Coordinates of C-alpha atoms in Angstrom, one line a residue:
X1 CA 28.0 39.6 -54.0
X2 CA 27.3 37.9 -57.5
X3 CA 24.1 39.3 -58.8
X4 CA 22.1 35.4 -58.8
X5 CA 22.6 35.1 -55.3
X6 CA 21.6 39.0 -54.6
X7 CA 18.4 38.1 -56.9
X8 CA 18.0 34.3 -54.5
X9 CA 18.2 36.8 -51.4
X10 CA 15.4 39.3 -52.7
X11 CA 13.2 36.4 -53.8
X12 CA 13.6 35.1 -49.7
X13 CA 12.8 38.1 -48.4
X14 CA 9.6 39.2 -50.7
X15 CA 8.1 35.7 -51.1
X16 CA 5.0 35.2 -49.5
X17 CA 4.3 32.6 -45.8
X18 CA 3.8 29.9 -48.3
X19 CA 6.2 30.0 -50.8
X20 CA 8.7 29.9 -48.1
X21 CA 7.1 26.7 -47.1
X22 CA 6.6 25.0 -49.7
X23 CA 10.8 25.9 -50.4
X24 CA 11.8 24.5 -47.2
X25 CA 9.6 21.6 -47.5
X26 CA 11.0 19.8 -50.7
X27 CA 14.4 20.1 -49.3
X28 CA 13.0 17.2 -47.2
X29 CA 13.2 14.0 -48.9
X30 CA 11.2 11.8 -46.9
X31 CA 8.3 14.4 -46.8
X32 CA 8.6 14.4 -50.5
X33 CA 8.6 10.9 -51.0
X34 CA 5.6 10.6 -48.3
X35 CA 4.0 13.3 -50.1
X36 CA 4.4 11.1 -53.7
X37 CA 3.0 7.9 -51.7
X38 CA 0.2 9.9 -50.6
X39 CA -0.9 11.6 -53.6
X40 CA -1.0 8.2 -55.6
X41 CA -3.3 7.0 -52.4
X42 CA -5.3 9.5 -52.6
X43 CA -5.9 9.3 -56.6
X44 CA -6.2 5.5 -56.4
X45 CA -9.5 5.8 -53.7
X46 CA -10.7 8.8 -55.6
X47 CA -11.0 7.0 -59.1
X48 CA -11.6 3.6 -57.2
X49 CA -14.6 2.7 -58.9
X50 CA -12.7 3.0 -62.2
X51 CA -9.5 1.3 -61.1
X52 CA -11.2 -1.6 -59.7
X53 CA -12.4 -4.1 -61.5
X54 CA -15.3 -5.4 -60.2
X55 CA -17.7 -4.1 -57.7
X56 CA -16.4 -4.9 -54.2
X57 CA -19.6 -5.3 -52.5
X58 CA -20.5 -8.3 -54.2
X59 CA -19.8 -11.7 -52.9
X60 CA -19.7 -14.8 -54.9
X61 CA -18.6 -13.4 -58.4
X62 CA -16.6 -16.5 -59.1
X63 CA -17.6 -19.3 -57.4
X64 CA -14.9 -21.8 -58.2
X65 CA -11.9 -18.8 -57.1
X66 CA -12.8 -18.5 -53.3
X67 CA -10.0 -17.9 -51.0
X68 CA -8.2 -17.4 -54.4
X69 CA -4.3 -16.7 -54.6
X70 CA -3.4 -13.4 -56.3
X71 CA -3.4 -13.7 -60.3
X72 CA -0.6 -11.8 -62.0
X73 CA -0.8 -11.3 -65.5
X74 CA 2.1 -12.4 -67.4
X75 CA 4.2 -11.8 -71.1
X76 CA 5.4 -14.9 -72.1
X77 CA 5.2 -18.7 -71.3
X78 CA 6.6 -21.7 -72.7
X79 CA 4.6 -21.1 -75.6
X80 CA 5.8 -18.3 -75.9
X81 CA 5.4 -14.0 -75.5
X82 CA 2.7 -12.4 -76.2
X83 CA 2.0 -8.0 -76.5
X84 CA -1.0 -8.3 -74.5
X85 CA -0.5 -9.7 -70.6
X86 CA -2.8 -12.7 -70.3
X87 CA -3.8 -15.2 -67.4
X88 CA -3.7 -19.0 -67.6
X89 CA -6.9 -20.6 -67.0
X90 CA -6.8 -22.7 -63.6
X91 CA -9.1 -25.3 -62.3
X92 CA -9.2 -26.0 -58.8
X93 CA -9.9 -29.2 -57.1
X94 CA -9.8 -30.8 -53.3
X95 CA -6.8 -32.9 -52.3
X96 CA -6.4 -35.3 -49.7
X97 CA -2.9 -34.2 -49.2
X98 CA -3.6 -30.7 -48.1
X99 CA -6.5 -32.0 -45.8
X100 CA -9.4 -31.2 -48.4
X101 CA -8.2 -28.0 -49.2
X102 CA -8.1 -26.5 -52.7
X103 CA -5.5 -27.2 -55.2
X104 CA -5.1 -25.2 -58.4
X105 CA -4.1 -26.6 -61.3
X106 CA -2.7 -24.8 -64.1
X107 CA -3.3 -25.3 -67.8
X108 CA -0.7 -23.9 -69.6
X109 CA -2.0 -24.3 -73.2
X110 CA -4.7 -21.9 -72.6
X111 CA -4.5 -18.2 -72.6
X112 CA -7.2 -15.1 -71.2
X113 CA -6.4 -11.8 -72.3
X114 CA -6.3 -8.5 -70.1
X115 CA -8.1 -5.9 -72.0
X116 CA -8.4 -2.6 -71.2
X117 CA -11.2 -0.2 -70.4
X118 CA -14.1 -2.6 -70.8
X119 CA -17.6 -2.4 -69.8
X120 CA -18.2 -3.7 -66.0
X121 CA -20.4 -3.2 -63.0
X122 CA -22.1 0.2 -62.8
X123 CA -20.6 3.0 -60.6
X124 CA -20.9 6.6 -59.6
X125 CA -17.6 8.1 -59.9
X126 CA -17.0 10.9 -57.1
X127 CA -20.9 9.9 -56.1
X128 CA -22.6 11.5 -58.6
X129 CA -21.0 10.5 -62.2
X130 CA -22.8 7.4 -63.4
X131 CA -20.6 5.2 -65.4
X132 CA -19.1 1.6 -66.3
X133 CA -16.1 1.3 -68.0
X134 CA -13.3 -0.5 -66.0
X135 CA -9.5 0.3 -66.3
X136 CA -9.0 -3.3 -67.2
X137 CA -10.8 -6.3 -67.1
X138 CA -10.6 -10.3 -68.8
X139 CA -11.9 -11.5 -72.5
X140 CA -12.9 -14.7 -70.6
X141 CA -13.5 -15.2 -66.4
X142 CA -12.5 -13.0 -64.3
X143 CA -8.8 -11.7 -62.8
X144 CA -8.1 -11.1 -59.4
X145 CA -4.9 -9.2 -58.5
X146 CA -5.0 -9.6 -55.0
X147 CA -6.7 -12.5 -54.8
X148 CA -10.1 -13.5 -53.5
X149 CA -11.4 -13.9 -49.9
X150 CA -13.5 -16.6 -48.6
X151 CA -17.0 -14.9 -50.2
X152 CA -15.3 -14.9 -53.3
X153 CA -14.9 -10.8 -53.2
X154 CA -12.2 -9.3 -55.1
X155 CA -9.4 -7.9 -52.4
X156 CA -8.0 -5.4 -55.2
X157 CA -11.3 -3.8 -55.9
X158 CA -12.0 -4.2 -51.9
X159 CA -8.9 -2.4 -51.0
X160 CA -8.8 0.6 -53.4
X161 CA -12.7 1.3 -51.9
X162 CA -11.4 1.0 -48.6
X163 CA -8.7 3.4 -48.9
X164 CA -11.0 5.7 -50.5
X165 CA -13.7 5.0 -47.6
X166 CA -10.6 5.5 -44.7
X167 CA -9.8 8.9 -46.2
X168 CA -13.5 10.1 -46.5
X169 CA -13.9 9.2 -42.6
X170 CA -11.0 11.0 -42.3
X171 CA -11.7 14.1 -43.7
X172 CA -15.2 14.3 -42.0
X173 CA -13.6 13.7 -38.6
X174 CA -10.8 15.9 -39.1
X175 CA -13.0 18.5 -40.6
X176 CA -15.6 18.3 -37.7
X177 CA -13.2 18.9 -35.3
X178 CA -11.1 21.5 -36.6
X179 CA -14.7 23.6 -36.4
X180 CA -15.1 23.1 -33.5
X181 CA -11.5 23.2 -32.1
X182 CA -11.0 26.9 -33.8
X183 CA -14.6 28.5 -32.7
X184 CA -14.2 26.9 -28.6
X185 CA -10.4 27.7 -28.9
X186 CA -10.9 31.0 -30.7
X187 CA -13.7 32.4 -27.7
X188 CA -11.2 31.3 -25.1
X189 CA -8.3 32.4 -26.5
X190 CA -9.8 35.8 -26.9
X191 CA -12.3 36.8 -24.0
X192 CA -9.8 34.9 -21.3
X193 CA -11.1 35.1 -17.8
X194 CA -14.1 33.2 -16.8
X195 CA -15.1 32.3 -20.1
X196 CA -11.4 30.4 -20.2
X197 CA -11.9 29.0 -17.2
X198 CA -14.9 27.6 -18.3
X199 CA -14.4 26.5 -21.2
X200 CA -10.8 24.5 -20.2
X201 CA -12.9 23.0 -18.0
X202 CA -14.9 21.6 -20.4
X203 CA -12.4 20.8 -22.3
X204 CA -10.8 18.8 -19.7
X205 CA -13.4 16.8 -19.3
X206 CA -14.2 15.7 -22.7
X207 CA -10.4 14.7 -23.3
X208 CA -10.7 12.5 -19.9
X209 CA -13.6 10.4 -21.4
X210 CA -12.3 6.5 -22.3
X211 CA -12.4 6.3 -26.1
X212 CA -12.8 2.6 -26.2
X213 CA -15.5 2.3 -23.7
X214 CA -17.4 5.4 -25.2
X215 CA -17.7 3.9 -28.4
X216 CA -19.0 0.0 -26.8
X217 CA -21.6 2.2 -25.5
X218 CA -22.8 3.8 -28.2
X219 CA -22.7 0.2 -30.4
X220 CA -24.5 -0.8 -27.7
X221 CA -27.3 1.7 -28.7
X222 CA -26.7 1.8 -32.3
X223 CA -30.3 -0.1 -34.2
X224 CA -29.2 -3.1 -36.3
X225 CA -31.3 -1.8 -39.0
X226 CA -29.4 1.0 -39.5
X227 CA -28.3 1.7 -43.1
X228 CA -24.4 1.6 -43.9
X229 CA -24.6 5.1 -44.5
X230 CA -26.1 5.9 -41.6
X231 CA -23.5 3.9 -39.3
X232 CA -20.9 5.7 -41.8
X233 CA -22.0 9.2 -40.5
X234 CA -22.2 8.4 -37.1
X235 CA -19.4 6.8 -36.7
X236 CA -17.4 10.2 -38.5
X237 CA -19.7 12.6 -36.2
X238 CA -18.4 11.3 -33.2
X239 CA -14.9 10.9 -34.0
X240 CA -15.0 14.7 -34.8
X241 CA -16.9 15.0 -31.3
X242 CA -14.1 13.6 -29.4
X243 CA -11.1 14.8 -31.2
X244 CA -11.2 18.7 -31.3
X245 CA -9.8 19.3 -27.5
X246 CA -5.7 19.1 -28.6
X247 CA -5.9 21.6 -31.6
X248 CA -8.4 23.8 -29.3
X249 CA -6.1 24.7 -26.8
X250 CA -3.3 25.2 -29.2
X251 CA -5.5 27.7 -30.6
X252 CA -6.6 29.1 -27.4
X253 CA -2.6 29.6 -26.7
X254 CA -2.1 31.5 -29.5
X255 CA -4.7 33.7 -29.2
X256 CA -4.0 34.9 -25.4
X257 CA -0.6 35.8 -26.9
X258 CA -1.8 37.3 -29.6
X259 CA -5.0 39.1 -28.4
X260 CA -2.5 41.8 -27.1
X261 CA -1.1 42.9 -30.0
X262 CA -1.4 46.3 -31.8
X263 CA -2.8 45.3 -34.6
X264 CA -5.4 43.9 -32.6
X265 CA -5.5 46.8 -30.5
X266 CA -6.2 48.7 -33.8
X267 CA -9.0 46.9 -35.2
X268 CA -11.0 47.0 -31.8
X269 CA -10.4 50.6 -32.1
X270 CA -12.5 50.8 -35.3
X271 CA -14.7 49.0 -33.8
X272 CA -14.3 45.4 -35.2
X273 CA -16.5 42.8 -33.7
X274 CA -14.9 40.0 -32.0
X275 CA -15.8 37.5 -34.2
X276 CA -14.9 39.8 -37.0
X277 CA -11.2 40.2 -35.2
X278 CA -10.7 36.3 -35.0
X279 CA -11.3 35.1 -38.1
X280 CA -10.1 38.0 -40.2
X281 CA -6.8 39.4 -38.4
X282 CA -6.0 36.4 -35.4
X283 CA -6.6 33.0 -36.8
X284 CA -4.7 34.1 -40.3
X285 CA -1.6 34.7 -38.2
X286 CA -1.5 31.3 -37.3
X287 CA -2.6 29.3 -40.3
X288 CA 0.0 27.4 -41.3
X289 CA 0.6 26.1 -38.1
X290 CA -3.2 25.1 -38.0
X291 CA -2.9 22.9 -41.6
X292 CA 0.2 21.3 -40.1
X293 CA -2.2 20.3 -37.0
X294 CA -4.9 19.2 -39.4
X295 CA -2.4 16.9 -41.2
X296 CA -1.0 15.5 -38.4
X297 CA -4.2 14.7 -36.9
X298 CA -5.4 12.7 -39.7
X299 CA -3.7 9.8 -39.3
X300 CA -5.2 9.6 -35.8
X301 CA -8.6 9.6 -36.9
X302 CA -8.0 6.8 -39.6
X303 CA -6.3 5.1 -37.0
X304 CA -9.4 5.0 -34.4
X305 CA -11.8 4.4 -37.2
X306 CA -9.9 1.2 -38.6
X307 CA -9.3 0.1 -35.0
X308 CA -13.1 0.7 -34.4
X309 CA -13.7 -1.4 -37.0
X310 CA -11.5 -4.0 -36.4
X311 CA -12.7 -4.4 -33.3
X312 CA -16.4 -4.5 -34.6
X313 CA -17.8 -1.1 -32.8
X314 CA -17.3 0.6 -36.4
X315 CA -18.3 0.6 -40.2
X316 CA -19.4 -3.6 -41.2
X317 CA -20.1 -4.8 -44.6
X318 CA -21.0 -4.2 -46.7
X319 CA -19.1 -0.9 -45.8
X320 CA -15.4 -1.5 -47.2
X321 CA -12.9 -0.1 -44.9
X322 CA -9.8 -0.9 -43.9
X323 CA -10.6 -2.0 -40.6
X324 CA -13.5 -4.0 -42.2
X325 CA -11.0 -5.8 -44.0
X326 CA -8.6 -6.4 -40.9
X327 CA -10.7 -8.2 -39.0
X328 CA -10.1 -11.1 -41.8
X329 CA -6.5 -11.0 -40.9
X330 CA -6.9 -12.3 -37.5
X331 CA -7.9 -15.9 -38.1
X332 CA -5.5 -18.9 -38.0
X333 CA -6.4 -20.2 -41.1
X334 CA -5.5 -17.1 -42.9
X335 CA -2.3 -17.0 -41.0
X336 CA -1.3 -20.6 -42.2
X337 CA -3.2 -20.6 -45.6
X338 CA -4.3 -17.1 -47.3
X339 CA -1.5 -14.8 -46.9
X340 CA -2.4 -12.3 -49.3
X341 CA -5.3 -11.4 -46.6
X342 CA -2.9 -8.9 -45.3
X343 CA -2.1 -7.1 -48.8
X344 CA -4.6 -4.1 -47.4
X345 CA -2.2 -4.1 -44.0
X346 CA 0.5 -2.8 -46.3
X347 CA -1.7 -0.2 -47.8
X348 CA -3.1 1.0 -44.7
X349 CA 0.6 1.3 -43.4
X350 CA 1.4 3.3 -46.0
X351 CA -1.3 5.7 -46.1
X352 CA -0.9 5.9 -42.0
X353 CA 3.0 6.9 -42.4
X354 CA 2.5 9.0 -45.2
X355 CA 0.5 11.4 -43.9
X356 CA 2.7 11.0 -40.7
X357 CA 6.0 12.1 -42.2
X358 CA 4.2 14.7 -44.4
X359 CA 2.8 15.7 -41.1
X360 CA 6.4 16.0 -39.9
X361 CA 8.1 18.0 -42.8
X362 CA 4.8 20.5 -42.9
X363 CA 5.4 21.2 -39.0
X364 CA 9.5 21.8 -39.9
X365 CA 8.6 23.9 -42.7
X366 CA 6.2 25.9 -41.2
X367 CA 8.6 26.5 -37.9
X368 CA 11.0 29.6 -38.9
X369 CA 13.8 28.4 -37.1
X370 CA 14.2 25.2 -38.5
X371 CA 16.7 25.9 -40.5
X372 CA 18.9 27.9 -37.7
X373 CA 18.5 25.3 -35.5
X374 CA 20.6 22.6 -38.5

């Protein structure tokens, strides 16, 4: 044996849990490229208000560019190129022709500039950052990406908030229920007997409640006056409230294996306290296993809040979401006429199956015998 591949066996053997996931997983292509997709996601809602342009929340910015087609800034024209991307300035007007509906006209002898990190709408970056200085912006007008919808918002700035927005619910409801998930799991895991019992119980019956019908009720109940915020951290409470059963008795399934053990044995011995024993010496065994749940489980949560919302039980405006933005797409007269309505469908498909197939190679590279089962 060639000293390099004794050295590669020694480094297997003495690397830690995670290194030898993190090895196995970039030998997954897909998971990597996921992983890419999702990083770039995830940076783009983070530094939204910088990114964007314009502040999404406000309707009627330009007043002649409603229902606008996306702008993309160009290098040269028949005039000829230019260093700096620039727009043409367009005019719109009604035409019989199209029934009434706008017409844009093109002047081609006149140029706007893109310029780059200009002064715009005031923002809080990360919440609590106060700032206004825009990635890029126009000399003259305004430019629009994406295009516009019908209140004349932009859908670039609208979409990178509402990926940003989909995460944050995400996180809450994901974080809310893994809490809950390990402490119930944990106690049933460990004491077993009646206190299982009792607990499955319970368990059972919160994972037969409707999901859809649970949440019409609660709209039902929810005040009109309620602040977007408000609605926001409802809305993530009881997502988190519903969705810990699943990873709870995965927990609970480990633990009555693992509650045995001599290791466990031992600490009781010394007289560890129960609580002391799960979450120092049981729920560490497991925790790779547990971040592979939380991942997977994401998706699921973004998933019920943008269909909440699409369906009008969850976050309105002036909340941007992705299911906010959705329930634009459903119209005929986008269908026919405004097809870059569904630009945020690609994102949100993107950020769904990202996390999905990330999801996937996590939970192969955090199983030991995925590799002897190839």
């Amino acid at each position: 044996m060639t000293a390099p591949s004794q050295t590669a066996k020694e480094a297997y053997f003495t690397a830690s849990q995670r290194q030898l996931i993190w090895a196995r997983f970039k030998k997954q292509r897909a998971a990597m490229v996921a992983a890419t997709v999702l990083l770039v996601l995830i940076l783009s809602g983070l530094f939204a208000p910088f990114l964007s342009p314009y502040d999404p929340t406000v309707a009627g910015r330009d007043k002649d560019y409603l229902n606008g087609a996306p702008q993309i800034p160009k290098f040269c024209d028949k005039n000829g190129c230019s260093l700096r991307p620039f727009l043409h300035t367009v005019t719109r007007e009604r035409s019989l022709a199209t029934n009434f509906r706008w017409v844009e006209k093109v002047n081609e002898d006149e140029r706007r500039y893109v310029q780059f990190f200009v002064q715009g709408d005031s923002y809080k970056l990360f919440g609590f950052i106060p700032g206004n200085i825009h990635l890029f912006g126009m000399d003259q007008g305004y430019v629009h990406l994406f295009g516009t919808d019908s209140a004349g918002k932009d859908i670039f700035s609208r979409t990178l908030h509402a990926v940003w927005t989909s995460l944050q619910v995400g996180t809450l409801g994901v974080l809310i229920s893994f809490v809950l998930a390990l402490a119930i799991g944990g106690i049933a895991g460990y004491y077993g007997g009646m206190v299982d019992s009792v607990i499955q119980m319970v368990t059972d019956a919160v994972r037969t409640i409707p999901s859809i019908p649970l949440f019409m009720a609660i709209a039902a109940f929810i005040p009109p006056e309620w602040s977007a915020e408000t609605r926001f951290f409802v809305i993530t409470l009881i997502l988190g409230l519903v969705g810990w059963p699943t990873l709870a008795r995965r927990v609970r399934t480990h633990l009555l294996t693992e509650r045995n053990q001599e290791y466990v044995l031992a600490a009781q011995l010394c007289g560890a306290s129960p609580s002391h024993i799960i979450r120092r010496h049981l729920l560490p065994s497991f925790t790779s296993y547990i971040i592979v749940d939380l991942v997977i489980s994401f998706p699921y949560v973004v998933l019920s809040e943008t269909a909440l919302s699409f369906i009008g039980l969850g976050l309105k405006d002036p909340v941007n979401s992705l299911g906010v933005m959705l329930q634009n797409v459903t119209k005929a007269d986008v269908l026919l006429n405004y097809q870059w309505y569904f630009i945020p469908v690609l994102f949100f498909i993107a950020l769904v199956m990202a996390f999905v197939f990330v999801g996937d190679g996590l939970r192969d590279a955090a199983d030991p015998y995925s590799e002897s089962r190839k």
